[in-house]
mmCIF file of C-alpha atoms in Angstrom:
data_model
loop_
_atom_site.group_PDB
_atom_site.id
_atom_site.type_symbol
_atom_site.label_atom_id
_atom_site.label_comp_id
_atom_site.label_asym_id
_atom_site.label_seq_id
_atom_site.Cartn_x
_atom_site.Cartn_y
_atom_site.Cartn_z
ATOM 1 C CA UNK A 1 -48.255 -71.283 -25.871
ATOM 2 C CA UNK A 2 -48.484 -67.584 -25.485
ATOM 3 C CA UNK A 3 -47.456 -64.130 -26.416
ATOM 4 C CA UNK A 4 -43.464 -63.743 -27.009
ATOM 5 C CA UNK A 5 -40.861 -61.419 -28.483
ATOM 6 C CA UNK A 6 -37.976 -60.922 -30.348
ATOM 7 C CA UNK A 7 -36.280 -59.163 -33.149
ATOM 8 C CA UNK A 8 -36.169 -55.647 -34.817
ATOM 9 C CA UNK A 9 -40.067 -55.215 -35.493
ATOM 10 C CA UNK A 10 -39.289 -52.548 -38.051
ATOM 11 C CA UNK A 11 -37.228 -55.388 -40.257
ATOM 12 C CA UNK A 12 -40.189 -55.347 -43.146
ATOM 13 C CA UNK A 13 -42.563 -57.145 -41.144
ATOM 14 C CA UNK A 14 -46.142 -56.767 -41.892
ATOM 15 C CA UNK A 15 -47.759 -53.968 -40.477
ATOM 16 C CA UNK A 16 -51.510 -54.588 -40.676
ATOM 17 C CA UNK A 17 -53.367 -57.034 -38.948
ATOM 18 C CA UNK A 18 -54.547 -58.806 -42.089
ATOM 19 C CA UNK A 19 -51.229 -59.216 -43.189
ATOM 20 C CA UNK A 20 -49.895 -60.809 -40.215
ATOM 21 C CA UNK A 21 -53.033 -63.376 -39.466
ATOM 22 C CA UNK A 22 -51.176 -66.509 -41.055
ATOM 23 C CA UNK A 23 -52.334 -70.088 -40.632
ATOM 24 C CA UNK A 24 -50.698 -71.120 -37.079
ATOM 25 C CA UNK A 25 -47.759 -73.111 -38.206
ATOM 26 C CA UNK A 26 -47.361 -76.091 -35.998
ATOM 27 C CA UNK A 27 -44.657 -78.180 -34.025
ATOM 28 C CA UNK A 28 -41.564 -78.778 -36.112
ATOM 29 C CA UNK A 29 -38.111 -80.984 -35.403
ATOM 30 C CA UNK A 30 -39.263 -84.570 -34.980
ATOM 31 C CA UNK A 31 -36.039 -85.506 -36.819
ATOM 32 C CA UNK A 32 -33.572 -82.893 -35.501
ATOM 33 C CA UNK A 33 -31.464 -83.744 -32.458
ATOM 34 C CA UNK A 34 -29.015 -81.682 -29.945
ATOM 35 C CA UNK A 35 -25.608 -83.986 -29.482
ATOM 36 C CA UNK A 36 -27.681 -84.567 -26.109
ATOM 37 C CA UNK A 37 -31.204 -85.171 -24.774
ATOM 38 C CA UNK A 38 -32.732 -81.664 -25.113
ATOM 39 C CA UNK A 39 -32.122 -78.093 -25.265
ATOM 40 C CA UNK A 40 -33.125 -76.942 -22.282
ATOM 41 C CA UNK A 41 -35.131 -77.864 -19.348
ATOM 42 C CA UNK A 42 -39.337 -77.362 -18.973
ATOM 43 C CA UNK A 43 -38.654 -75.330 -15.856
ATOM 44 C CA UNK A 44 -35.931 -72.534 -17.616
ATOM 45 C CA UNK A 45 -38.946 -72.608 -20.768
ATOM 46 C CA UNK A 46 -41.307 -71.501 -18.239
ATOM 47 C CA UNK A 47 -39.021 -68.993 -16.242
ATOM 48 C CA UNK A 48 -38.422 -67.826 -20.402
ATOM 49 C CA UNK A 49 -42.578 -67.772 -20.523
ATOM 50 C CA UNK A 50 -42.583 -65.018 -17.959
ATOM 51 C CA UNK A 51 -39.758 -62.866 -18.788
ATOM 52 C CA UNK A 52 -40.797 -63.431 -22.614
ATOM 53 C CA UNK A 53 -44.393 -61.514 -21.474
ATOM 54 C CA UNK A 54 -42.571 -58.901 -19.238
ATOM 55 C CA UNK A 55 -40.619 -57.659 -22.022
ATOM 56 C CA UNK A 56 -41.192 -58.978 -25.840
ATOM 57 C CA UNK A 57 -45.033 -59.646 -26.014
ATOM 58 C CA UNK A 58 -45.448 -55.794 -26.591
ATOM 59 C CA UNK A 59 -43.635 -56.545 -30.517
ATOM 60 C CA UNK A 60 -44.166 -60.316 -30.496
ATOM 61 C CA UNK A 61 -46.156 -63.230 -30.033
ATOM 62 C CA UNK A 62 -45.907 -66.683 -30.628
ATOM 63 C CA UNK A 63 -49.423 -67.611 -31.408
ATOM 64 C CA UNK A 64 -49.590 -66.771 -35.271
ATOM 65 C CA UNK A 65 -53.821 -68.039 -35.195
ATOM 66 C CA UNK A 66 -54.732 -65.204 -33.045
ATOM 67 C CA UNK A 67 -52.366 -62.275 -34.240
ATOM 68 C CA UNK A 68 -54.569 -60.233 -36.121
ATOM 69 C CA UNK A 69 -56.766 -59.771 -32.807
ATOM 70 C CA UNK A 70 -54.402 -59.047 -30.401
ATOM 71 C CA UNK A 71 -53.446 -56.367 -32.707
ATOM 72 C CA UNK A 72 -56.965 -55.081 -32.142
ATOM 73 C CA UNK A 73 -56.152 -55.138 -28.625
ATOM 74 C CA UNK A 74 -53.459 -52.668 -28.929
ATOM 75 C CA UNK A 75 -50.727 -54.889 -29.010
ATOM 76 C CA UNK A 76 -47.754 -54.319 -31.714
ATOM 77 C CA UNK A 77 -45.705 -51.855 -32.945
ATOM 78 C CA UNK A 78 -46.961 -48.676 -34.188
ATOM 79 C CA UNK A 79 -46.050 -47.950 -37.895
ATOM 80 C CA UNK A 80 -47.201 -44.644 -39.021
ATOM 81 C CA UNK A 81 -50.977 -43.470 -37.998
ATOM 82 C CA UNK A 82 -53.091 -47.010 -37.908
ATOM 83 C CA UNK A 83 -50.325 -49.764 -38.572
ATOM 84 C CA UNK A 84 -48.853 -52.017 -36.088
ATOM 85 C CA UNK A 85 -46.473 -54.683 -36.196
ATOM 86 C CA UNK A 86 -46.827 -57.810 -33.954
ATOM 87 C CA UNK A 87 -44.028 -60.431 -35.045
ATOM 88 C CA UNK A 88 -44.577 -64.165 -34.779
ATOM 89 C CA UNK A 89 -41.770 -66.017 -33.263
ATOM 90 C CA UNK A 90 -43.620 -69.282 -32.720
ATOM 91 C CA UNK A 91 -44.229 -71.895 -34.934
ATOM 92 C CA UNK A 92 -42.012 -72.677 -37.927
ATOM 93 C CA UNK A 93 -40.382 -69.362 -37.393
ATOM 94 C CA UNK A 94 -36.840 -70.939 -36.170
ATOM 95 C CA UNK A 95 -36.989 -72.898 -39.985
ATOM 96 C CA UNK A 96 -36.720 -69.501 -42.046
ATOM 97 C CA UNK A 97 -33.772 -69.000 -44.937
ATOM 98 C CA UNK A 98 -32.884 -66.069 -46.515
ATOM 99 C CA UNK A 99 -31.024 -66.667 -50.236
ATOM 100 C CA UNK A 100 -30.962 -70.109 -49.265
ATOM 101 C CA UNK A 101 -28.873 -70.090 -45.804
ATOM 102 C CA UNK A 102 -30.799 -70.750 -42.856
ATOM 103 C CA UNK A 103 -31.553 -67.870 -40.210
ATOM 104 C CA UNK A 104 -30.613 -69.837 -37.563
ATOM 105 C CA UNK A 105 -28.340 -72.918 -38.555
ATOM 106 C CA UNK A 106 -27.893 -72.984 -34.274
ATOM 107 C CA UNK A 107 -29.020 -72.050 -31.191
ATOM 108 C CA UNK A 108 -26.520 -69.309 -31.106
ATOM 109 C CA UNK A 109 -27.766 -67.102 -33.736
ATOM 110 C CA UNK A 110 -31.221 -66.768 -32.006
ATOM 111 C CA UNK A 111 -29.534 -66.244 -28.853
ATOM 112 C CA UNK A 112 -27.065 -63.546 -30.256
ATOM 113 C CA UNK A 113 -29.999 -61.843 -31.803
ATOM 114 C CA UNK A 114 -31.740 -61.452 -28.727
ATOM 115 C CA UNK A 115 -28.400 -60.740 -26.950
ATOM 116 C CA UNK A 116 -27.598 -57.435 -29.264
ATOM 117 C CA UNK A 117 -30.504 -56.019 -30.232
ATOM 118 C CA UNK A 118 -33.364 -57.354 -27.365
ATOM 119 C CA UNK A 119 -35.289 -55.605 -26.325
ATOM 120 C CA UNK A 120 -36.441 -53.168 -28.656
ATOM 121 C CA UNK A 121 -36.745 -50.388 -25.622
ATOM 122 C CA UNK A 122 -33.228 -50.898 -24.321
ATOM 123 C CA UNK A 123 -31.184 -54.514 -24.898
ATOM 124 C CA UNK A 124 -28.653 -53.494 -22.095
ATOM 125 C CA UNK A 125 -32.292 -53.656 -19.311
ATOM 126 C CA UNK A 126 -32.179 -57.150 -18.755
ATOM 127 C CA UNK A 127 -29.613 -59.922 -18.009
ATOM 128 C CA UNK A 128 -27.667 -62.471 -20.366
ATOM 129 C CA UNK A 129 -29.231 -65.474 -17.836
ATOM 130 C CA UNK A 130 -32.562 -64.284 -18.337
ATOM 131 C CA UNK A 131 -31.699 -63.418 -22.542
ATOM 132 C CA UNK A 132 -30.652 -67.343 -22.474
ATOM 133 C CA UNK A 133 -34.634 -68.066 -20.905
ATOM 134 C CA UNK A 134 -36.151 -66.329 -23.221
ATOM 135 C CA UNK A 135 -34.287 -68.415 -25.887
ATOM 136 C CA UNK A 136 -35.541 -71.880 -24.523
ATOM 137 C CA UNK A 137 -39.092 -70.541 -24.372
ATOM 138 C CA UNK A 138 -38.756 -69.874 -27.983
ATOM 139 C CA UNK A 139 -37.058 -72.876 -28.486
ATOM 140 C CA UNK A 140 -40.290 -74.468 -26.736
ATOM 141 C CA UNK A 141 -42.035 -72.305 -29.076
ATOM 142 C CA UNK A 142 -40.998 -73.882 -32.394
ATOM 143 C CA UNK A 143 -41.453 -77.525 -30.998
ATOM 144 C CA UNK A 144 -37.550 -77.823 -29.975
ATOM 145 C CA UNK A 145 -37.226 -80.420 -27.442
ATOM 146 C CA UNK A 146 -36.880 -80.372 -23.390
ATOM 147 C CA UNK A 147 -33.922 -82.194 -21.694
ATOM 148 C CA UNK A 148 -32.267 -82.286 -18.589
ATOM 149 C CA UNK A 149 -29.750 -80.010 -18.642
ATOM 150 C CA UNK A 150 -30.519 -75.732 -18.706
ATOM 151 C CA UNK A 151 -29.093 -73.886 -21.845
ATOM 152 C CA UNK A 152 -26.260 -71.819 -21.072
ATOM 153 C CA UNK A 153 -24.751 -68.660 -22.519
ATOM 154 C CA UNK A 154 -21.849 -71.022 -23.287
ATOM 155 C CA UNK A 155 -21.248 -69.877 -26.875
ATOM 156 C CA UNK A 156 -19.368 -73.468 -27.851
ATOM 157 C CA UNK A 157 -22.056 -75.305 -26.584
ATOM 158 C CA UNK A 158 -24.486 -72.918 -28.164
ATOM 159 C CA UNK A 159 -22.888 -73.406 -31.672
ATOM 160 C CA UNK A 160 -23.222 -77.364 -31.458
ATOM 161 C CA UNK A 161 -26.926 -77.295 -30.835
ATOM 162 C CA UNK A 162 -28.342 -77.165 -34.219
ATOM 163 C CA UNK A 163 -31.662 -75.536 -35.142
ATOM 164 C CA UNK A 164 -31.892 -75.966 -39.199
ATOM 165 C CA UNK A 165 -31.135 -79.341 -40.338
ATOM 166 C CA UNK A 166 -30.556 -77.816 -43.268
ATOM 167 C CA UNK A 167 -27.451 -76.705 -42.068
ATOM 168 C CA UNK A 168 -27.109 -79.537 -39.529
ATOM 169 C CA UNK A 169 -25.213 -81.839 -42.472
ATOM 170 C CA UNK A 170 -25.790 -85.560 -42.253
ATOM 171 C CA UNK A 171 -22.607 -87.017 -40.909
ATOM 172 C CA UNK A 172 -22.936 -90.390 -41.221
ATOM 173 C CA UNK A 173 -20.291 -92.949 -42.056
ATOM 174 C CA UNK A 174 -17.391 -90.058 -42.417
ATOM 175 C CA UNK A 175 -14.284 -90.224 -40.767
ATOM 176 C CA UNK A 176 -11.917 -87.825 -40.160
ATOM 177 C CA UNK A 177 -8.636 -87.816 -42.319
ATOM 178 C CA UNK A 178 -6.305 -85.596 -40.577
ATOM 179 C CA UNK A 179 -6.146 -86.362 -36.406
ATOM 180 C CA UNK A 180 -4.581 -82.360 -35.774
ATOM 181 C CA UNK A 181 -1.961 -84.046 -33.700
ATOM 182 C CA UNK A 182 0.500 -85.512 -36.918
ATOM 183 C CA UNK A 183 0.674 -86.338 -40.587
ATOM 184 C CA UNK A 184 -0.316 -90.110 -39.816
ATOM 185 C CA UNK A 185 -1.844 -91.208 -42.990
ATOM 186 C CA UNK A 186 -0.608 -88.716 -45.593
ATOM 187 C CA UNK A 187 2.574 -87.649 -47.164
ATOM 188 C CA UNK A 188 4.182 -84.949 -49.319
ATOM 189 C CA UNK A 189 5.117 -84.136 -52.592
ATOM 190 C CA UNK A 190 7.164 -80.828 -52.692
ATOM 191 C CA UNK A 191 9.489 -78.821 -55.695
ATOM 192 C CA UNK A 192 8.048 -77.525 -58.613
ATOM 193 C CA UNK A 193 9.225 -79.285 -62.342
ATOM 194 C CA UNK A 194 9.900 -82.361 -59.917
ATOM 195 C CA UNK A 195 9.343 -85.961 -59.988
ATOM 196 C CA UNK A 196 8.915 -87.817 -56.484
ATOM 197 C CA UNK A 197 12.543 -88.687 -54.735
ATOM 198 C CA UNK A 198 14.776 -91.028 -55.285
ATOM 199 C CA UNK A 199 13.816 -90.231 -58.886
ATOM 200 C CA UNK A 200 13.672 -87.015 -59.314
ATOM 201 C CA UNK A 201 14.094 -83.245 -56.876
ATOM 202 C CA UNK A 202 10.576 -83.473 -55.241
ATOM 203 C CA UNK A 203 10.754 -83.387 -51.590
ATOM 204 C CA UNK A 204 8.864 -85.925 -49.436
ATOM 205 C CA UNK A 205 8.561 -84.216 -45.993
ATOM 206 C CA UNK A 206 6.264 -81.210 -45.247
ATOM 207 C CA UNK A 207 9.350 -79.067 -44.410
ATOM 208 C CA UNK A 208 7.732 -76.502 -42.245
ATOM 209 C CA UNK A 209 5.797 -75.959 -45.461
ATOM 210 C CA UNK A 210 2.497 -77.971 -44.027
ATOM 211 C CA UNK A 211 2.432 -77.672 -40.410
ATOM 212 C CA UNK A 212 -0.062 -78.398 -37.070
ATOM 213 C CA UNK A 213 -1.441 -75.267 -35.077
ATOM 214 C CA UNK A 214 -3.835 -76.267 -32.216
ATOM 215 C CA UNK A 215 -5.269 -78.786 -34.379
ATOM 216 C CA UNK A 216 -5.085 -76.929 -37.560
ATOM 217 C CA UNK A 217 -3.560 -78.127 -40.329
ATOM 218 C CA UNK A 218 -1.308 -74.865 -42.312
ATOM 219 C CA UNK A 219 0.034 -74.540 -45.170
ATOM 220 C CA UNK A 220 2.881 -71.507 -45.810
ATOM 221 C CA UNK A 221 2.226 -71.715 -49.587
ATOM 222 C CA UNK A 222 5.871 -71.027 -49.849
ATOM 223 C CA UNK A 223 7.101 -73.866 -51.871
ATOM 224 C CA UNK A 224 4.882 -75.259 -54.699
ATOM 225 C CA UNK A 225 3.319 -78.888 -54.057
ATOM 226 C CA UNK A 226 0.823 -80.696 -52.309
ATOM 227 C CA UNK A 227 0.167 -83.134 -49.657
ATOM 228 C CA UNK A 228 -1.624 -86.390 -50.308
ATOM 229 C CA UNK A 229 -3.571 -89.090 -48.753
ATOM 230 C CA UNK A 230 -1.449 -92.476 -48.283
ATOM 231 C CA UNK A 231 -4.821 -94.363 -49.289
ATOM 232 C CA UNK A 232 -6.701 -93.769 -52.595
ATOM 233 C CA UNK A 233 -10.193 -93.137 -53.447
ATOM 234 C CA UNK A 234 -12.524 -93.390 -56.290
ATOM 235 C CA UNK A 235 -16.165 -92.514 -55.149
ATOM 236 C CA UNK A 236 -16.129 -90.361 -52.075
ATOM 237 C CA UNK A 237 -17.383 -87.182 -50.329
ATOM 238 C CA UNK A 238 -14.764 -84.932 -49.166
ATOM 239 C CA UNK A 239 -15.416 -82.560 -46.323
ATOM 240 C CA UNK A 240 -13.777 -79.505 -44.796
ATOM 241 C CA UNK A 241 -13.104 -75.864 -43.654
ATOM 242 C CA UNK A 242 -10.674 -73.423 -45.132
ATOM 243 C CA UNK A 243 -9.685 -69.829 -44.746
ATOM 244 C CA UNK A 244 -6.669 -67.909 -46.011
ATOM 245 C CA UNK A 245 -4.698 -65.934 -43.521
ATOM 246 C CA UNK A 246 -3.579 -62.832 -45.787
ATOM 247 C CA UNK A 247 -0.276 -60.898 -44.617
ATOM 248 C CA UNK A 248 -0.457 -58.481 -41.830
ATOM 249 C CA UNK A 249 0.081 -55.780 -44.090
ATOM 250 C CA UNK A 250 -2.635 -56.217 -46.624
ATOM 251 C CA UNK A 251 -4.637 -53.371 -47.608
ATOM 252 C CA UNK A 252 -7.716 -54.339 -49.826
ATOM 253 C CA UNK A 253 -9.201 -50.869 -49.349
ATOM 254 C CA UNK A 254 -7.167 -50.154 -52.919
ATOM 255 C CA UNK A 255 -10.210 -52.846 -54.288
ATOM 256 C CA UNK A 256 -7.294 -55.274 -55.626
ATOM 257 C CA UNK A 257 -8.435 -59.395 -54.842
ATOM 258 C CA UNK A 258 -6.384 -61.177 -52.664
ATOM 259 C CA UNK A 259 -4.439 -63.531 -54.493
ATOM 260 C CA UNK A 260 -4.800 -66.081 -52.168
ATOM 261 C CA UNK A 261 -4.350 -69.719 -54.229
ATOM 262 C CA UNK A 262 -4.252 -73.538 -53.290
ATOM 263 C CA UNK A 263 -6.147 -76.199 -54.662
ATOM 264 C CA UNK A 264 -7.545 -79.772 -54.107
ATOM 265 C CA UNK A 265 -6.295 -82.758 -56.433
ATOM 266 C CA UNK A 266 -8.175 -86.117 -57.287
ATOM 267 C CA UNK A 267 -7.369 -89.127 -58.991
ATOM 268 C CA UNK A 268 -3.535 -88.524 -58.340
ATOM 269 C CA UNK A 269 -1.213 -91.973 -59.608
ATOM 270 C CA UNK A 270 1.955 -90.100 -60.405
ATOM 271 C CA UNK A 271 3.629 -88.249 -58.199
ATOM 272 C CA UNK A 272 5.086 -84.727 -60.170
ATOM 273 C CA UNK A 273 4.539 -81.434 -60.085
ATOM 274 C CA UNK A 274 1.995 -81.206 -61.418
ATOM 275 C CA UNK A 275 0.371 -84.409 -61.338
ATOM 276 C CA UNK A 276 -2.002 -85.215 -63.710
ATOM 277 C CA UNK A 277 -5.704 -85.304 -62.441
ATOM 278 C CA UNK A 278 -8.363 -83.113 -61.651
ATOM 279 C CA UNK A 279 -7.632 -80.097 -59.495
ATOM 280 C CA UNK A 280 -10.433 -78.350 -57.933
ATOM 281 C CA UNK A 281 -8.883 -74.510 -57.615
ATOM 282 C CA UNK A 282 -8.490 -72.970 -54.115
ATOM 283 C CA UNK A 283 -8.108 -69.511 -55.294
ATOM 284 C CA UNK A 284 -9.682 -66.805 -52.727
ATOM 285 C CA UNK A 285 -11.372 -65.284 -56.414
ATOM 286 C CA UNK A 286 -12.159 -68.070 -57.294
ATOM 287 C CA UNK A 287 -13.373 -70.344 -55.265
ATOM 288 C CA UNK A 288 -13.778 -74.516 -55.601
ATOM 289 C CA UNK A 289 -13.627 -73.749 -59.681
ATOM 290 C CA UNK A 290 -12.999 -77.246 -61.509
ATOM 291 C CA UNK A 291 -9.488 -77.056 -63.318
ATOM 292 C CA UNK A 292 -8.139 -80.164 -65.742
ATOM 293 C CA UNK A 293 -4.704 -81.254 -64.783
ATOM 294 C CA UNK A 294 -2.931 -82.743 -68.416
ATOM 295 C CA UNK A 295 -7.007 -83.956 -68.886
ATOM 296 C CA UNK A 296 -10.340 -82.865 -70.320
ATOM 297 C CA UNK A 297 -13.608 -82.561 -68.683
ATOM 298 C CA UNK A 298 -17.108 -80.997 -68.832
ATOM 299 C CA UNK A 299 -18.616 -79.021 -65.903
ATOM 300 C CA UNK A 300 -21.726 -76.344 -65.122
ATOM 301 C CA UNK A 301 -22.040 -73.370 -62.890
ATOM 302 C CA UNK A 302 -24.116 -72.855 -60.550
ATOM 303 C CA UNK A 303 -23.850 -68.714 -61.005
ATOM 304 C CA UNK A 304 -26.257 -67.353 -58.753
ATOM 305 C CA UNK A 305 -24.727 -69.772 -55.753
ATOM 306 C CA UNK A 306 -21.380 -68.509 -56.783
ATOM 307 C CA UNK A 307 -22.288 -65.081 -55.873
ATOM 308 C CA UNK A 308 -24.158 -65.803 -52.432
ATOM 309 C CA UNK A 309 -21.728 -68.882 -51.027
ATOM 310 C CA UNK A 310 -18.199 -66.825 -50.258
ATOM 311 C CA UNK A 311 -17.017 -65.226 -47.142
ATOM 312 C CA UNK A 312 -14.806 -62.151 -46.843
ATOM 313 C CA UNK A 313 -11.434 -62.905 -46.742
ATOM 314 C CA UNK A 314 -9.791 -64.913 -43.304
ATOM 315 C CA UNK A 315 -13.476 -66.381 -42.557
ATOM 316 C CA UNK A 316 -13.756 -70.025 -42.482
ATOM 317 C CA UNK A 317 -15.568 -71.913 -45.394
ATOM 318 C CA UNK A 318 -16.723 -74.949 -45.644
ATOM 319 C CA UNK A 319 -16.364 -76.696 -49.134
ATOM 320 C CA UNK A 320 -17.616 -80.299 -49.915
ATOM 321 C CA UNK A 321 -16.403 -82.485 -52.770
ATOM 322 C CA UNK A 322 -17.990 -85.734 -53.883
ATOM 323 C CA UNK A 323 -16.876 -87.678 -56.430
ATOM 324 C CA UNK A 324 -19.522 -90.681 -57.439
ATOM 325 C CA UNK A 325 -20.661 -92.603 -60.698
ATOM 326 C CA UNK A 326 -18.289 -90.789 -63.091
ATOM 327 C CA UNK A 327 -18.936 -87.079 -61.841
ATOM 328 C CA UNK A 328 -17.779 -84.759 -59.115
ATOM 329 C CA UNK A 329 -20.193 -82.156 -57.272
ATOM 330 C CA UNK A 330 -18.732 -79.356 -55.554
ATOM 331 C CA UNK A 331 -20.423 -77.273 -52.803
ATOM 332 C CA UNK A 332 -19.315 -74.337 -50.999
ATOM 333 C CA UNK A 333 -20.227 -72.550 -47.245
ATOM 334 C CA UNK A 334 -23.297 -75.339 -48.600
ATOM 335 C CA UNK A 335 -24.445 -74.359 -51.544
ATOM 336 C CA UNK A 336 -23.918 -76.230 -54.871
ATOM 337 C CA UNK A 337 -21.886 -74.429 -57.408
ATOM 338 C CA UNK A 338 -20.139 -76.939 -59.772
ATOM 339 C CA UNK A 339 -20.735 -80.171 -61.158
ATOM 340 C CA UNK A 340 -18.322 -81.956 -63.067
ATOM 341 C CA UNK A 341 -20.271 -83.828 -65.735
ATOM 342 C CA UNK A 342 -17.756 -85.894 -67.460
ATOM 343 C CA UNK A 343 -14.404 -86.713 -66.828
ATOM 344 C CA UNK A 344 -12.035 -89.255 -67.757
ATOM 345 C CA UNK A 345 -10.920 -91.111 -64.376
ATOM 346 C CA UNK A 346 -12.098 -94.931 -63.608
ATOM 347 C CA UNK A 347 -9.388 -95.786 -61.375
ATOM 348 C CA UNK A 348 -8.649 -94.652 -57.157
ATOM 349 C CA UNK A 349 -6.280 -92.283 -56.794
ATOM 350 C CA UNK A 350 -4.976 -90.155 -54.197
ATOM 351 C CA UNK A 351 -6.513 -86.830 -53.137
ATOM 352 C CA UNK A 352 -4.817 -84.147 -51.582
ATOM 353 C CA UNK A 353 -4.165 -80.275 -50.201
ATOM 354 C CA UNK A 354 -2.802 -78.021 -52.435
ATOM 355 C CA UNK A 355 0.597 -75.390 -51.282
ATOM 356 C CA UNK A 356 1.422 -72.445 -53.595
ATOM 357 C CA UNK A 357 1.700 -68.454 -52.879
ATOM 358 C CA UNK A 358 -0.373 -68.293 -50.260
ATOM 359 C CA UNK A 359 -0.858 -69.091 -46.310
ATOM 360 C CA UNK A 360 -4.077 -71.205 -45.755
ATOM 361 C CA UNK A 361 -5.588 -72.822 -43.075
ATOM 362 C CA UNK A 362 -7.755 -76.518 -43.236
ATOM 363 C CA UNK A 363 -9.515 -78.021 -40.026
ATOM 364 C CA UNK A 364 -12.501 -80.414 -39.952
ATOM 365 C CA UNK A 365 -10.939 -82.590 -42.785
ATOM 366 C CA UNK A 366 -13.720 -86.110 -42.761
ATOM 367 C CA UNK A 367 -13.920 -88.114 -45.712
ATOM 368 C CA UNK A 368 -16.786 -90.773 -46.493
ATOM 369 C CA UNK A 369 -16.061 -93.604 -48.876
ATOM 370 C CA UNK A 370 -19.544 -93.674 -51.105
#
């Protein structure tokens, strides 16, 4: 491998050559996969080789063992009289986190990188086609695998081909729980104070209160309730996205917190509002925070995660429950920040999507039975 390029050199790097001569860092995803055979073909890495010399090697290389001489050469950015800084892209580079979140969870955030800001003497000189080579040399770079097919600047493809596995979640034995098409295998529970019909006032249809938008399931948040799985579970990891959709007229420049409230319920056996259970909160403040429903429990706090794991208000989130051996661990955007260390349910029970004050979306929704 050779010399290559690629983000803002003045981003803190190191800017002596002593400083930047770390170990060389070698080949790295034996165990991560693309949902195909490769990322991009040995012929597009090579085409990325060339334009990767033309115009990154100036700020970066991808050959970490030999940095601090081609420094000596000239090489680098100049910082102040004697400094330069000559970036390593190679390597392990691709593997960084920052506060825990990986740099690049995807092929998509390297390539957008490069796309806005690349390179440093004018990102508008070159072309998107040869932006998207320069990505699968770097791929190359960081011991990414070859395939058959050349990387694209499709961004939906881009997204799927996952970089980190520590964001690349292991999927096995889930299944999804809502098809996006109907409400085949769940039900509803709707009317606040009521009991389930033909016993009592609660309503048993979603009522345009859940509905299905191009695979999305929405909720109005204009009648209290919830909707609930038809089969129950007991020891499970729960899985999916959520964002609220705040009214076209909110203004949060007066620095008042969206409202924004739903919730998820567990261990559901009798259908009222509000059943009795465990409900973990879907507040937009508050985030995933364990609330007893006509119950006691103990949980923890994960503070510091709290603070780095939410979005701004109408991104997605993804929030994972799992409920095993008597205690429920709750993760959010995929970072830990509650357990539930003791609570009182033994038996299955339903689970289910929370409706009250607010519109919020759910998609993704995969459940694995533990």
């Amino acid at each position: 491998m050779r010399t290559r390029s690629l983000l803002t050199p003045m981003m803190g790097f190191a800017i002596t050559a002593a400083l930047l001569s770390a170990p060389r860092a070698s080949s790295v995803v034996e165990a991560q996969a693309p949902p195909g055979p490769g990322y991009y073909t040995e012929a597009q890495a090579r085409r990325g080789f060339t334009a990767f010399n033309r115009n990154c090697a100036f700020c970066h290389t991808v050959d970490s063992a030999t940095t601090a001489e081609q420094v000596k050469t000239g090489r680098g950015l100049r910082v102040g009289v004697a400094g330069r800084s000559l970036m390593n892209v190679g390597g392990k580079y691709l593997m960084k986190t920052s506060d825990g979140h990986p740099d690049y969870p995807s092929v998509y955030y390297l390539f957008n990188r490069i796309r806005q800001g690349m390179p440093a003497f004018g990102s508008d000189t070159i072309g998107i086609d040869t932006k998207v080579d320069i990505v699968a040399y770097i791929l190359q770079a960081n011991g990414l695998p070859p395939g058959p097919r050349e990387l694209t600047a499709d961004v939906s493809v881009m997204k799927s081909l996952w970089i980190n596995p520590a964001k690349a979640l292991d999927e096995t034995g889930f299944e999804s729980i809502f098809n996006g098409k109907n409400f085949s295998g769940w039900s509803f529970m709707l009317g606040p104070n009521c009991r389930q019909a033909p016993d009592g006032c609660g309503k048993t249809d979603p009522g345009g209160v859940f509905r299905i938008e191009n695979g999305v399931l929405v909720c109005t948040g204009k009648i209290q309730g919830y909707m609930y799985t038809l089969k129950k579970y007991k020891d499970f990891t729960w899985r999916f996205d959520y964002r609220f959709e705040p009214p076209p007229d909110w203004d949060d420049n007066d620095g008042v917190t969206y409202y924004g409230n739903s919730g998820y319920f567990m261990f559901i056996n009798d259908h009222r509002i509000w059943p009795k259970g465990i409900q973990i909160e879907g507040y937009h403040s508050r985030p995933l925070l364990p609330f007893p429903m006509d119950t006691k429990f103990k949980f923890t706090t994960e503070k510091e995660n709290l603070l780095k794991a939410q979005r701004p208000l109408g991104a997605w989130n993804s929030a994972e429950i799992a409920s095993k051996n008597g205690q429920v661990r709750i993760s959010l955007n995929g970072l830990h920040v509650y357990t539930i260390t003791e609570h009182e349910f033994t038996e299955a029970g339903h689970i289910g999507f929370e409706s009250e004050g607010a519109e919020i979306h759910w998609r993704n929704v995969r459940l694995k039975v533990e």
